[in-house]
CSV table of C-alpha atoms and ligand atoms in Angstrom, one decimal:
chain,number,residue,atom,x,y,z
A,1119,MET,CA,-155.2,120.4,150.8
A,1120,ALA,CA,-159.1,120.2,150.8
A,1121,VAL,CA,-159.9,118.4,147.3
A,1122,LYS,CA,-161.4,120.3,144.2
A,1123,TYR,CA,-164.8,120.8,144.3
A,1124,ILE,CA,-166.9,119.7,142.4
A,1125,PRO,CA,-169.9,121.5,140.8
A,1126,GLU,CA,-173.3,121.1,141.0
A,1127,PRO,CA,-174.8,119.4,137.3
A,1128,PHE,CA,-177.8,121.2,138.4
A,1129,ARG,CA,-178.9,125.1,139.0
A,1130,ILE,CA,-181.2,126.2,141.6
A,1131,LYS,CA,-184.7,126.7,140.4
A,1132,MET,CA,-186.8,127.3,143.9
A,1133,VAL,CA,-185.4,128.4,147.6
A,1134,GLU,CA,-186.1,127.7,150.8
A,1135,THR,CA,-184.9,130.2,153.8
A,1136,ILE,CA,-183.0,129.0,156.5
A,1137,LYS,CA,-181.6,131.5,159.8
A,1138,MET,CA,-178.9,130.8,162.6
A,1139,LEU,CA,-179.8,131.1,165.5
A,1140,THR,CA,-178.0,133.1,168.5
A,1141,ARG,CA,-175.8,130.6,170.5
A,1142,GLU,CA,-177.6,131.8,173.7
A,1143,GLU,CA,-180.5,130.7,171.6
A,1144,ARG,CA,-178.9,127.0,170.8
A,1145,ILE,CA,-178.1,126.2,174.6
A,1146,LYS,CA,-182.2,127.1,175.2
A,1147,LYS,CA,-183.4,124.9,173.0
A,1148,ILE,CA,-181.5,121.4,173.2
A,1149,LYS,CA,-182.4,122.2,176.4
A,1150,GLU,CA,-186.0,122.8,175.8
A,1151,ALA,CA,-185.5,119.5,173.4
A,1152,ASN,CA,-184.2,117.0,176.7
A,1153,TYR,CA,-180.8,117.1,174.5
A,1154,ASN,CA,-182.2,114.9,171.7
A,1155,LEU,CA,-181.9,116.2,168.5
A,1156,PHE,CA,-184.9,114.8,167.2
A,1157,ASN,CA,-187.1,116.8,169.6
A,1158,LEU,CA,-186.0,120.3,168.1
A,1159,ARG,CA,-187.8,122.1,165.5
A,1160,GLY,CA,-186.6,122.0,162.1
A,1161,ALA,CA,-187.1,125.6,162.1
A,1162,ASP,CA,-184.4,125.8,165.0
A,1163,VAL,CA,-181.4,123.9,163.2
A,1164,TYR,CA,-179.5,125.7,160.3
A,1165,ILE,CA,-178.0,122.9,158.4
A,1166,ASP,CA,-180.1,120.2,159.0
A,1167,LEU,CA,-178.0,116.9,158.6
A,1168,LEU,CA,-180.1,114.6,160.9
A,1169,THR,CA,-180.5,112.5,157.7
A,1170,ASP,CA,-180.6,111.9,154.0
A,1171,SER,CA,-183.8,110.4,154.0
A,1172,GLY,CA,-186.7,112.0,152.4
A,1173,THR,CA,-184.6,115.3,153.0
A,1174,ASN,CA,-183.4,115.4,149.3
A,1175,ALA,CA,-184.4,118.3,147.1
A,1176,MET,CA,-186.5,116.9,144.1
A,1177,SER,CA,-186.0,117.8,140.3
A,1178,ASP,CA,-188.6,119.7,137.7
A,1179,LYS,CA,-189.3,116.7,136.0
A,1180,GLN,CA,-190.3,115.1,139.2
A,1181,TRP,CA,-192.2,118.1,140.7
A,1182,ALA,CA,-194.0,118.5,136.5
A,1183,GLY,CA,-194.8,114.0,137.4
A,1184,ILE,CA,-195.9,115.4,140.7
A,1185,MET,CA,-198.5,117.0,138.5
A,1186,ARG,CA,-199.2,113.8,136.6
A,1187,GLY,CA,-199.6,111.5,139.0
A,1188,ASP,CA,-202.9,109.6,138.8
A,1189,GLU,CA,-205.0,109.4,141.9
A,1190,ALA,CA,-206.8,106.4,141.1
A,1191,TYR,CA,-207.3,103.6,144.3
A,1192,ALA,CA,-206.5,100.4,142.1
A,1193,GLY,CA,-204.8,100.1,138.7
A,1194,ALA,CA,-203.7,103.5,138.3
A,1195,SER,CA,-201.4,104.1,135.7
A,1196,SER,CA,-198.7,106.0,138.2
A,1197,TYR,CA,-198.7,102.6,139.9
A,1198,TYR,CA,-197.8,100.7,136.2
A,1199,LYS,CA,-194.8,103.8,134.7
A,1200,LEU,CA,-193.3,103.0,138.6
A,1201,LEU,CA,-193.5,99.1,137.7
A,1202,GLU,CA,-191.9,99.3,134.7
A,1203,ALA,CA,-189.2,101.5,135.4
A,1204,GLY,CA,-188.3,99.0,138.6
A,1205,LYS,CA,-188.2,95.5,136.5
A,1206,ASP,CA,-186.3,97.8,133.3
A,1207,ILE,CA,-184.1,98.5,136.2
A,1208,PHE,CA,-183.9,95.7,138.5
A,1209,HIS,CA,-185.2,92.8,136.3
A,1210,TYR,CA,-187.3,91.6,139.4
A,1211,GLY,CA,-190.6,90.2,138.8
A,1212,TYR,CA,-192.7,91.9,140.8
A,1213,ILE,CA,-192.4,95.4,142.8
A,1214,GLN,CA,-194.1,95.9,145.1
A,1215,PRO,CA,-194.6,99.9,146.6
A,1216,VAL,CA,-194.5,100.7,150.1
A,1217,HIS,CA,-194.7,103.8,152.2
A,1218,GLN,CA,-190.9,104.3,153.4
A,1219,GLY,CA,-188.8,101.6,153.9
A,1220,ARG,CA,-189.6,100.5,157.5
A,1221,ALA,CA,-192.7,99.8,155.6
A,1222,ALA,CA,-191.4,97.3,153.4
A,1223,GLU,CA,-189.7,96.2,157.0
A,1224,LYS,CA,-192.8,95.2,158.3
A,1225,VAL,CA,-195.0,93.7,155.4
A,1226,LEU,CA,-191.5,90.9,154.7
A,1227,PHE,CA,-189.5,90.4,158.0
A,1228,PRO,CA,-193.1,88.4,159.0
A,1229,LEU,CA,-193.2,86.5,156.6
A,1230,VAL,CA,-190.0,85.3,156.8
A,1231,LEU,CA,-189.4,85.3,160.1
A,1232,SER,CA,-190.5,84.2,163.5
A,1233,GLU,CA,-189.4,83.7,167.1
A,1234,GLY,CA,-186.5,80.7,167.3
A,1235,LYS,CA,-185.1,82.3,163.9
A,1236,PHE,CA,-182.3,84.7,163.0
A,1237,ALA,CA,-181.7,87.2,160.8
A,1238,ILE,CA,-178.1,87.6,159.4
A,1239,SER,CA,-176.5,91.0,158.2
A,1240,ASN,CA,-173.4,92.8,157.1
A,1241,MET,CA,-175.0,95.5,159.8
A,1242,PHE,CA,-178.5,96.1,160.9
A,1243,PHE,CA,-180.2,100.0,160.2
A,1244,ASP,CA,-182.0,100.9,163.4
A,1245,THR,CA,-185.6,99.7,162.1
A,1246,THR,CA,-184.4,96.8,160.2
A,1247,ARG,CA,-182.8,95.6,163.4
A,1248,ALA,CA,-186.3,96.4,165.2
A,1249,HIS,CA,-188.3,94.8,162.8
A,1250,VAL,CA,-186.5,91.6,163.1
A,1251,ILE,CA,-186.8,92.0,166.7
A,1252,LEU,CA,-190.2,92.7,166.5
A,1253,SER,CA,-190.7,89.6,164.4
A,1254,GLY,CA,-190.1,87.5,167.3
A,1255,ALA,CA,-186.4,86.7,165.4
A,1256,ARG,CA,-182.8,87.9,166.6
A,1257,PRO,CA,-180.4,89.7,164.7
A,1258,ILE,CA,-176.4,89.1,164.2
A,1259,ASP,CA,-174.5,91.6,162.7
A,1260,CYS,CA,-171.4,90.2,160.2
A,1261,VAL,CA,-169.5,92.9,159.3
A,1262,ILE,CA,-165.7,92.7,158.2
A,1263,GLU,CA,-163.1,93.0,161.2
A,1264,ALA,CA,-162.0,96.3,159.4
A,1265,ALA,CA,-165.3,98.7,159.4
A,1266,LYS,CA,-164.7,98.7,163.7
A,1267,HIS,CA,-161.1,100.3,163.1
A,1268,PRO,CA,-162.4,104.1,161.7
A,1269,PHE,CA,-158.8,104.7,161.0
A,1270,LYS,CA,-157.7,101.7,159.1
A,1271,ARG,CA,-158.6,102.5,155.5
A,1272,CYS,CA,-159.7,99.8,152.6
A,1273,LYS,CA,-161.6,99.4,150.1
A,1274,PHE,CA,-165.2,97.9,150.6
A,1275,LYS,CA,-165.5,98.8,154.3
A,1276,GLY,CA,-169.0,97.4,154.7
A,1277,ASN,CA,-168.7,94.3,153.5
A,1278,MET,CA,-170.2,91.0,154.9
A,1279,ASP,CA,-167.6,88.9,156.8
A,1280,ILE,CA,-168.2,85.9,154.8
A,1281,GLU,CA,-166.1,83.1,156.6
A,1282,LYS,CA,-168.1,84.6,160.1
A,1283,LEU,CA,-171.7,83.9,158.1
A,1284,GLU,CA,-170.8,80.5,157.0
A,1285,LYS,CA,-169.7,79.7,160.7
A,1286,ILE,CA,-172.9,81.9,162.3
A,1287,ILE,CA,-175.2,80.1,159.7
A,1288,LEU,CA,-173.7,76.2,160.7
A,1289,GLU,CA,-173.3,76.9,164.6
A,1290,LYS,CA,-177.7,78.1,164.8
A,1291,GLY,CA,-178.6,75.5,161.9
A,1292,PRO,CA,-179.4,77.0,158.4
A,1293,GLU,CA,-183.4,76.2,159.0
A,1294,ASN,CA,-183.2,78.7,162.1
A,1295,ILE,CA,-181.8,81.3,159.5
A,1296,GLY,CA,-184.5,83.5,158.4
A,1297,ILE,CA,-183.2,85.5,155.8
A,1298,VAL,CA,-180.2,87.3,155.2
A,1299,VAL,CA,-179.7,91.1,154.7
A,1300,MET,CA,-177.1,92.4,152.6
A,1301,THR,CA,-177.1,96.4,153.6
A,1302,ILE,CA,-176.1,99.1,150.4
A,1303,THR,CA,-174.2,101.2,151.6
A,1304,ASN,CA,-173.6,100.2,155.3
A,1305,ASN,CA,-175.5,102.5,156.8
A,1306,SER,CA,-175.1,101.8,160.1
A,1307,ALA,CA,-170.6,101.2,159.5
A,1308,GLY,CA,-170.6,104.5,158.3
A,1309,GLY,CA,-172.2,104.6,154.5
A,1310,GLN,CA,-169.3,101.8,153.3
A,1311,PRO,CA,-169.6,100.2,150.5
A,1312,VAL,CA,-170.0,96.3,149.9
A,1313,SER,CA,-168.0,95.4,146.6
A,1314,MET,CA,-170.1,93.2,143.5
A,1315,GLU,CA,-167.3,90.0,144.8
A,1316,ASN,CA,-168.3,90.3,148.6
A,1317,ILE,CA,-173.3,90.1,146.9
A,1318,LYS,CA,-171.6,87.2,144.2
A,1319,LYS,CA,-170.1,85.5,147.3
A,1320,THR,CA,-172.7,86.2,149.9
A,1321,SER,CA,-175.5,85.4,147.7
A,1322,GLU,CA,-173.6,81.4,147.0
A,1323,ILE,CA,-173.7,80.7,150.4
A,1324,CYS,CA,-176.9,81.2,150.7
A,1325,LYS,CA,-177.6,79.2,147.9
A,1326,LYS,CA,-176.0,76.5,149.5
A,1327,TYR,CA,-177.6,76.8,152.3
A,1328,ASN,CA,-181.3,77.7,151.1
A,1329,ILE,CA,-181.7,80.8,152.6
A,1330,ILE,CA,-183.2,84.1,151.3
A,1331,PHE,CA,-181.4,86.5,150.0
A,1332,ASP,CA,-182.8,90.3,150.7
A,1333,ILE,CA,-180.9,93.3,149.4
A,1334,ASP,CA,-181.9,96.6,151.9
A,1335,ALA,CA,-181.4,98.5,149.2
A,1336,ALA,CA,-181.4,102.3,150.6
A,1337,ARG,CA,-178.5,103.6,148.8
A,1338,TYR,CA,-178.1,101.2,146.5
A,1339,ALA,CA,-177.2,103.8,143.5
A,1340,GLU,CA,-174.4,104.9,145.8
A,1341,ASN,CA,-172.9,101.2,146.5
A,1342,ALA,CA,-172.7,100.9,142.5
A,1343,TYR,CA,-171.1,104.4,142.0
A,1344,PHE,CA,-168.3,102.7,144.3
A,1345,ILE,CA,-167.9,99.7,142.5
A,1346,LYS,CA,-167.9,101.2,139.5
A,1347,ARG,CA,-164.9,103.4,141.2
A,1348,ASP,CA,-162.8,101.4,143.1
A,1349,GLU,CA,-163.5,97.6,141.7
A,1350,GLU,CA,-161.9,95.8,138.6
A,1351,GLY,CA,-163.4,95.2,135.9
A,1352,TYR,CA,-166.3,97.6,136.5
A,1353,GLN,CA,-164.6,101.2,135.2
A,1354,ASP,CA,-166.3,99.9,131.9
A,1355,LYS,CA,-169.9,99.6,132.9
A,1356,SER,CA,-172.3,102.0,133.5
A,1357,ILE,CA,-174.3,102.7,136.8
A,1358,LYS,CA,-177.3,100.6,135.3
A,1359,GLU,CA,-175.3,97.4,134.3
A,1360,ILE,CA,-174.0,97.6,138.0
A,1361,VAL,CA,-177.0,97.7,139.5
A,1362,GLN,CA,-178.5,94.8,137.3
A,1363,GLU,CA,-175.7,92.9,138.6
A,1364,VAL,CA,-176.1,93.5,142.2
A,1365,PHE,CA,-179.5,93.2,141.9
A,1366,SER,CA,-179.4,89.8,140.0
A,1367,TYR,CA,-177.4,87.8,143.0
A,1368,ALA,CA,-180.6,88.5,145.3
A,1369,ASP,CA,-184.0,86.4,145.9
A,1370,MET,CA,-185.3,89.6,146.7
A,1371,PHE,CA,-184.8,93.9,148.0
A,1372,THR,CA,-186.1,96.1,150.4
A,1373,MET,CA,-186.0,99.3,149.7
A,1374,SER,CA,-186.3,102.9,151.2
A,1375,ALA,CA,-187.0,105.5,148.6
A,1376,LYS,CA,-186.6,107.8,150.7
A,1377,LYS,CA,-182.4,108.2,149.5
A,1378,ASP,CA,-180.6,107.0,146.7
A,1379,THR,CA,-184.1,107.7,144.7
A,1380,ILE,CA,-184.7,111.2,145.9
A,1381,VAL,CA,-188.1,111.3,146.8
A,1382,ASN,CA,-189.2,112.8,150.2
A,1383,MET,CA,-191.6,109.8,150.2
A,1384,GLY,CA,-191.6,105.2,149.2
A,1385,GLY,CA,-189.9,103.1,149.6
A,1386,LEU,CA,-190.3,99.4,148.0
A,1387,ILE,CA,-190.2,95.4,147.3
A,1388,GLY,CA,-188.5,93.6,145.0
A,1389,VAL,CA,-189.1,89.9,144.6
A,1390,LYS,CA,-186.9,88.9,141.6
A,1391,ASP,CA,-189.4,85.1,140.6
A,1392,GLY,CA,-192.4,86.8,139.8
A,1393,ASN,CA,-194.1,83.6,140.2
A,1394,SER,CA,-192.9,83.1,144.0
A,1395,PRO,CA,-195.2,82.5,146.7
A,1396,LEU,CA,-194.4,85.0,148.2
A,1397,ILE,CA,-195.9,87.9,146.6
A,1398,LEU,CA,-199.2,87.2,147.2
A,1399,LYS,CA,-198.4,87.0,151.0
A,1400,ILE,CA,-196.9,90.4,150.4
A,1401,LYS,CA,-200.2,91.6,148.6
A,1402,ALA,CA,-202.3,90.7,151.2
A,1403,ALA,CA,-200.1,92.3,153.6
A,1404,CYS,CA,-199.7,95.2,152.1
A,1405,ILE,CA,-203.7,94.9,152.1
A,1406,SER,CA,-203.5,95.2,155.9
A,1407,PHE,CA,-200.8,97.7,156.4
A,1408,GLU,CA,-200.0,99.7,153.6
A,1409,GLY,CA,-203.2,100.3,151.3
A,1410,PHE,CA,-204.3,98.3,148.1
A,1411,PHE,CA,-200.7,96.7,146.5
A,1412,THR,CA,-201.1,99.1,143.9
A,1413,TYR,CA,-200.8,102.0,145.8
A,1414,GLY,CA,-198.8,100.7,148.9
A,1415,GLY,CA,-199.3,103.5,150.9
A,1416,LEU,CA,-198.2,106.4,148.2
A,1417,SER,CA,-200.6,108.7,146.6
A,1418,GLY,CA,-200.3,108.3,143.1
A,1419,ARG,CA,-198.1,111.3,142.5
A,1420,ASP,CA,-195.8,110.0,144.8
A,1421,LEU,CA,-195.5,106.7,142.8
A,1422,GLU,CA,-194.7,109.1,140.1
A,1423,ALA,CA,-192.1,111.2,141.0
A,1424,LEU,CA,-190.7,108.0,143.1
A,1425,ALA,CA,-190.6,106.5,139.1
A,1426,ILE,CA,-188.5,109.8,138.1
A,1427,GLY,CA,-186.2,109.2,140.9
A,1428,LEU,CA,-185.0,106.1,139.7
A,1429,TYR,CA,-183.2,106.6,137.0
A,1430,GLU,CA,-182.2,110.3,138.2
A,1431,GLY,CA,-180.6,108.6,141.1
A,1432,LEU,CA,-179.0,106.5,138.5
A,1433,ASP,CA,-177.2,109.8,136.8
A,1434,GLU,CA,-173.5,109.4,136.8
A,1435,ASP,CA,-173.0,112.9,136.5
A,1436,TYR,CA,-175.1,113.1,139.4
A,1437,LEU,CA,-173.2,110.7,141.6
A,1438,LYS,CA,-170.4,112.3,140.3
A,1439,TYR,CA,-171.2,115.8,142.0
A,1440,ARG,CA,-171.9,113.9,144.8
A,1441,ASN,CA,-169.1,111.3,145.5
A,1442,GLY,CA,-167.3,114.4,145.3
A,1443,GLN,CA,-169.1,116.7,148.2
A,1444,MET,CA,-167.9,113.9,151.3
A,1445,GLU,CA,-164.5,114.0,148.9
A,1446,TYR,CA,-164.2,117.8,149.6
A,1447,LEU,CA,-165.8,117.5,153.0
A,1448,ALA,CA,-162.9,114.4,154.3
A,1449,SER,CA,-160.5,116.1,152.6
A,1450,ARG,CA,-160.9,119.5,154.8
A,1451,LEU,CA,-161.2,116.7,157.8
A,1452,ASP,CA,-158.1,114.9,157.1
A,1453,ASP,CA,-156.2,118.3,156.8
A,1454,ALA,CA,-157.4,118.9,160.4
A,1455,GLY,CA,-156.3,115.8,161.4
A,1456,ILE,CA,-160.2,114.6,162.7
A,1457,ALA,CA,-161.1,110.9,163.0
A,1458,TYR,CA,-163.7,109.8,161.2
A,1459,GLN,CA,-164.7,106.3,159.5
A,1460,ALA,CA,-162.0,106.1,156.9
A,1461,PRO,CA,-162.7,106.2,154.1
A,1462,ILE,CA,-165.3,108.4,154.0
A,1463,GLY,CA,-168.3,106.6,153.0
A,1464,GLY,CA,-171.9,107.2,150.4
A,1465,HIS,CA,-174.0,109.4,152.3
A,1466,GLY,CA,-171.5,111.5,154.8
A,1467,PRO,CA,-168.7,111.6,157.1
A,1468,PHE,CA,-169.6,109.6,160.9
A,1469,ILE,CA,-166.8,110.9,162.7
A,1470,ASP,CA,-165.0,108.9,165.1
A,1471,ALA,CA,-166.7,110.6,168.3
A,1472,LYS,CA,-165.0,108.3,171.0
A,1473,ALA,CA,-161.3,109.7,169.5
A,1474,MET,CA,-162.3,113.3,169.8
A,1475,PHE,CA,-163.6,112.1,173.4
A,1476,PRO,CA,-161.5,109.7,174.2
A,1477,GLN,CA,-162.4,110.8,178.4
A,1478,ILE,CA,-166.4,109.8,177.7
A,1479,PRO,CA,-167.4,106.3,178.0
A,1480,TYR,CA,-170.0,104.6,176.0
A,1481,ASN,CA,-172.2,104.4,178.3
A,1482,GLU,CA,-172.1,109.1,178.2
A,1483,PHE,CA,-172.9,108.5,174.7
A,1484,PRO,CA,-169.9,110.6,172.8
A,1485,GLY,CA,-171.6,110.2,169.7
A,1486,GLN,CA,-174.5,112.2,171.1
A,1487,VAL,CA,-172.3,114.5,173.1
A,1488,LEU,CA,-170.5,115.5,169.6
A,1489,ALA,CA,-173.6,115.8,167.8
A,1490,ILE,CA,-175.3,118.4,170.8
A,1491,GLU,CA,-171.8,120.1,170.1
A,1492,LEU,CA,-172.8,120.9,166.9
A,1493,TYR,CA,-175.8,121.8,167.3
A,1494,ILE,CA,-174.6,124.4,169.5
A,1495,GLU,CA,-171.5,125.1,167.5
A,1496,ALA,CA,-173.4,125.8,164.5
A,1497,GLY,CA,-176.5,124.9,164.4
A,1498,ILE,CA,-176.1,121.6,162.8
A,1499,ARG,CA,-178.2,118.7,163.3
A,1500,SER,CA,-176.1,115.7,163.1
A,1501,CYS,CA,-177.2,112.5,164.7
A,1502,ASP,CA,-175.5,109.8,167.1
A,1503,ILE,CA,-174.4,105.8,165.8
A,1504,GLY,CA,-173.2,104.3,168.4
A,1505,SER,CA,-174.3,102.9,171.7
A,1506,TYR,CA,-176.8,105.5,172.4
A,1507,MET,CA,-178.8,104.5,169.5
A,1508,LEU,CA,-178.1,100.7,169.6
A,1509,GLY,CA,-180.1,100.8,172.9
A,1510,ASN,CA,-180.6,98.0,175.2
A,1511,ASP,CA,-180.7,94.4,175.1
A,1512,PRO,CA,-184.2,92.6,174.0
A,1513,ASP,CA,-183.2,90.4,176.4
A,1514,THR,CA,-181.3,91.2,179.3
A,1515,GLY,CA,-182.7,95.2,178.9
A,1516,LYS,CA,-178.6,96.1,179.5
A,1517,GLN,CA,-177.0,99.1,177.7
A,1518,LEU,CA,-175.2,97.7,174.4
A,1519,HIS,CA,-171.5,98.2,173.7
A,1520,ALA,CA,-171.5,99.2,170.1
A,1521,ASP,CA,-168.5,98.4,168.0
A,1522,PHE,CA,-168.1,102.7,167.4
A,1523,GLU,CA,-169.4,106.1,168.7
A,1524,PHE,CA,-170.1,107.8,165.4
A,1525,THR,CA,-171.5,111.4,164.9
A,1526,ARG,CA,-173.2,111.3,161.8
A,1527,LEU,CA,-173.4,114.1,159.3
A,1528,ALA,CA,-176.0,112.9,157.2
A,1529,ILE,CA,-176.2,115.1,154.0
A,1530,PRO,CA,-179.3,115.2,151.9
A,1531,ARG,CA,-179.1,115.2,148.1
A,1532,ARG,CA,-178.7,117.9,146.1
A,1533,VAL,CA,-179.4,120.7,149.0
A,1534,TYR,CA,-176.6,121.7,150.0
A,1535,THR,CA,-173.5,123.7,148.6
A,1536,GLN,CA,-169.6,124.2,149.1
A,1537,SER,CA,-170.2,126.9,151.5
A,1538,HIS,CA,-172.6,125.5,153.8
A,1539,PHE,CA,-169.8,121.9,154.0
A,1540,ASP,CA,-167.1,124.7,154.9
A,1541,ILE,CA,-169.4,125.5,157.6
A,1542,MET,CA,-169.6,121.8,158.4
A,1543,ALA,CA,-166.0,121.6,158.5
A,1544,ASP,CA,-165.7,125.1,161.2
A,1545,ALA,CA,-168.0,124.0,163.4
A,1546,ILE,CA,-166.1,119.8,163.5
A,1547,ILE,CA,-163.4,121.7,164.5
A,1548,ALA,CA,-163.9,123.7,166.6
A,1549,VAL,CA,-165.9,121.1,168.7
A,1550,ARG,CA,-162.2,119.3,168.5
A,1551,ASP,CA,-160.0,122.5,169.3
A,1552,ARG,CA,-162.1,122.4,173.1
A,1553,ALA,CA,-163.1,118.6,173.4
A,1554,ASP,CA,-161.3,118.1,176.0
A,1555,LYS,CA,-162.8,120.4,178.3
A,1556,ILE,CA,-166.2,118.4,177.8
A,1557,LYS,CA,-165.7,116.4,181.3
A,1558,ARG,CA,-168.5,114.1,180.8
A,1559,GLY,CA,-171.1,112.8,178.6
A,1560,TYR,CA,-175.4,112.6,179.3
A,1561,LYS,CA,-177.9,110.1,181.0
A,1562,ILE,CA,-180.8,108.7,180.3
A,1563,THR,CA,-183.9,109.5,182.1
A,1564,TRP,CA,-186.6,108.6,179.9
A,1565,GLU,CA,-186.7,105.9,177.1
A,1566,PRO,CA,-189.1,103.7,175.3
A,1567,PRO,CA,-188.6,99.9,174.9
A,1568,ILE,CA,-187.6,100.0,171.6
A,1569,LEU,CA,-185.6,102.8,169.5
A,1570,ARG,CA,-185.3,104.9,171.6
A,1571,HIS,CA,-183.2,107.5,170.5
A,1572,PHE,CA,-185.7,109.1,168.7
A,1573,GLN,CA,-187.8,109.3,171.5
A,1574,ALA,CA,-185.2,109.5,175.4
A,1575,SER,CA,-184.6,112.1,177.2
A,1576,LEU,CA,-181.4,112.8,178.2
A,1577,GLU,CA,-179.7,115.2,181.0
A,1578,PRO,CA,-175.6,116.0,180.9
A,1579,ILE,CA,-174.2,114.4,183.9
A,1580,GLU,CA,-172.5,116.4,186.3
A,1581,LYS,CA,-168.9,116.4,187.1
B,1147,F0G,N1,-182.9,100.5,155.7
B,1147,F0G,C1,-181.9,101.4,155.7
B,1147,F0G,C2,-179.5,100.6,154.9
B,1147,F0G,C3,-181.7,102.6,156.5
B,1147,F0G,O1,-181.1,103.5,156.2
B,1147,F0G,C4,-183.0,103.3,156.8
B,1147,F0G,C5,-183.6,104.3,157.4
B,1147,F0G,C6,-184.1,102.7,156.8
B,1147,F0G,C7,-183.8,100.9,156.3
B,1147,F0G,C8,-186.0,102.5,156.5
B,1147,F0G,O2,-186.3,103.4,155.7
B,1147,F0G,O3,-186.8,104.9,157.0
B,1147,F0G,O4,-187.6,104.9,155.1
B,1147,F0G,O5,-188.3,103.3,156.9
B,1147,F0G,N2,-182.7,105.3,157.4
B,1147,F0G,C9,-182.6,106.9,158.0
B,1147,F0G,C10,-181.4,107.1,158.0
B,1147,F0G,C11,-184.0,107.2,158.5
B,1147,F0G,O6,-181.6,108.8,159.0
B,1147,F0G,O7,-180.4,106.8,157.9
B,1147,F0G,P1,-187.3,104.6,155.7
């Protein structure tokens, strides 16, 4: 039985019209897009679940803040407002705005990584992995084994494998590990949360071997909600208190603010030690790549909206409703026997496309097959989180075989309502019901050397 949908703790003040094309039109559009959903025009999509990044609805307070944004080149009041919010929430000595998450990675990673070095994470997201490689180093994923089994329901499935982490550090030599990155929630593993205990243990290992511990904090508020809900001893703590404890274990954070901070553009770098020699280097790199360090590639109005969004993202009524949407959709999938990374994570279902299309091998991209079918079925845009996204080995050029083949339906914040969720569930079920008729997947006819999934062209493989 579907669980009860938790009503929105807000009402709608502004609307944006969406339109569904006919099935024939959608078949034509996806072909014209070379079977790459990133090539579709937004207007040709009915429910856009390509990403939950920058697609969120801002509040009346944030829009009001936009009008108050101070556009001074240096030292704008909106910068100081953001700085104070950042210091208040994270208790960090230095907060650097940047234009988005990958800018934080581009600024920070070359300062701590270079050829011959390694970066270890519970799981790198695609841009994070790319910036490790671009800095000359190599990324190593170290998620717990349970994450690789979508059917295995367990709490905190995004955790770092602590034993493996220490083993890799000793194998490669602690002096060769430039950084350990804890991604919360663990996006590539299905938006799965990481426990406080796991964050603490990872921090202890980093301290033991004198390695920088960085939090990739894109979905830190959703992660804190899971800790409050599921980890013993946190039920009576506020989300803010949980966030403060999480960040107390790290040395720094890189954040895409386009997710849990509920803005359309923005990112942050945080450094705990306000006297760290890294801060001057971060400021210098920022000036070269992003803009003067008091605006970091953002308008004053963006800084203002970000400062407000940092608090709104921590609101418990909002987080409960947000999580309720996921639980509602998950229960509809459970009722229909659809396999997904279970239990459902923080920002949407990751459907197990390998289970839905057992006849399609990893190198014909089952996750992409399902994404294309969902577009044809109901105008829903989702994306592959599997071998298609993972790409080729940077050293051998060979297609990598991902641990899982997911299709991610990433849910924007405060945007879609219960009826949209029913359309999502109905479409997934309809595709599953005809899945055995789809015999083959796709081949890549053109791809760029890095982050290929954004731009590649594909073609259906004929039977
Ligand atoms: N880290 C994580 C965990 C992310 O999910 C993302 C982006 C980034 C870093 C990079 O941030 O986009 O602001 O430059 N994830 C988006 C997604 C794109 O669809 O999951 P960005």
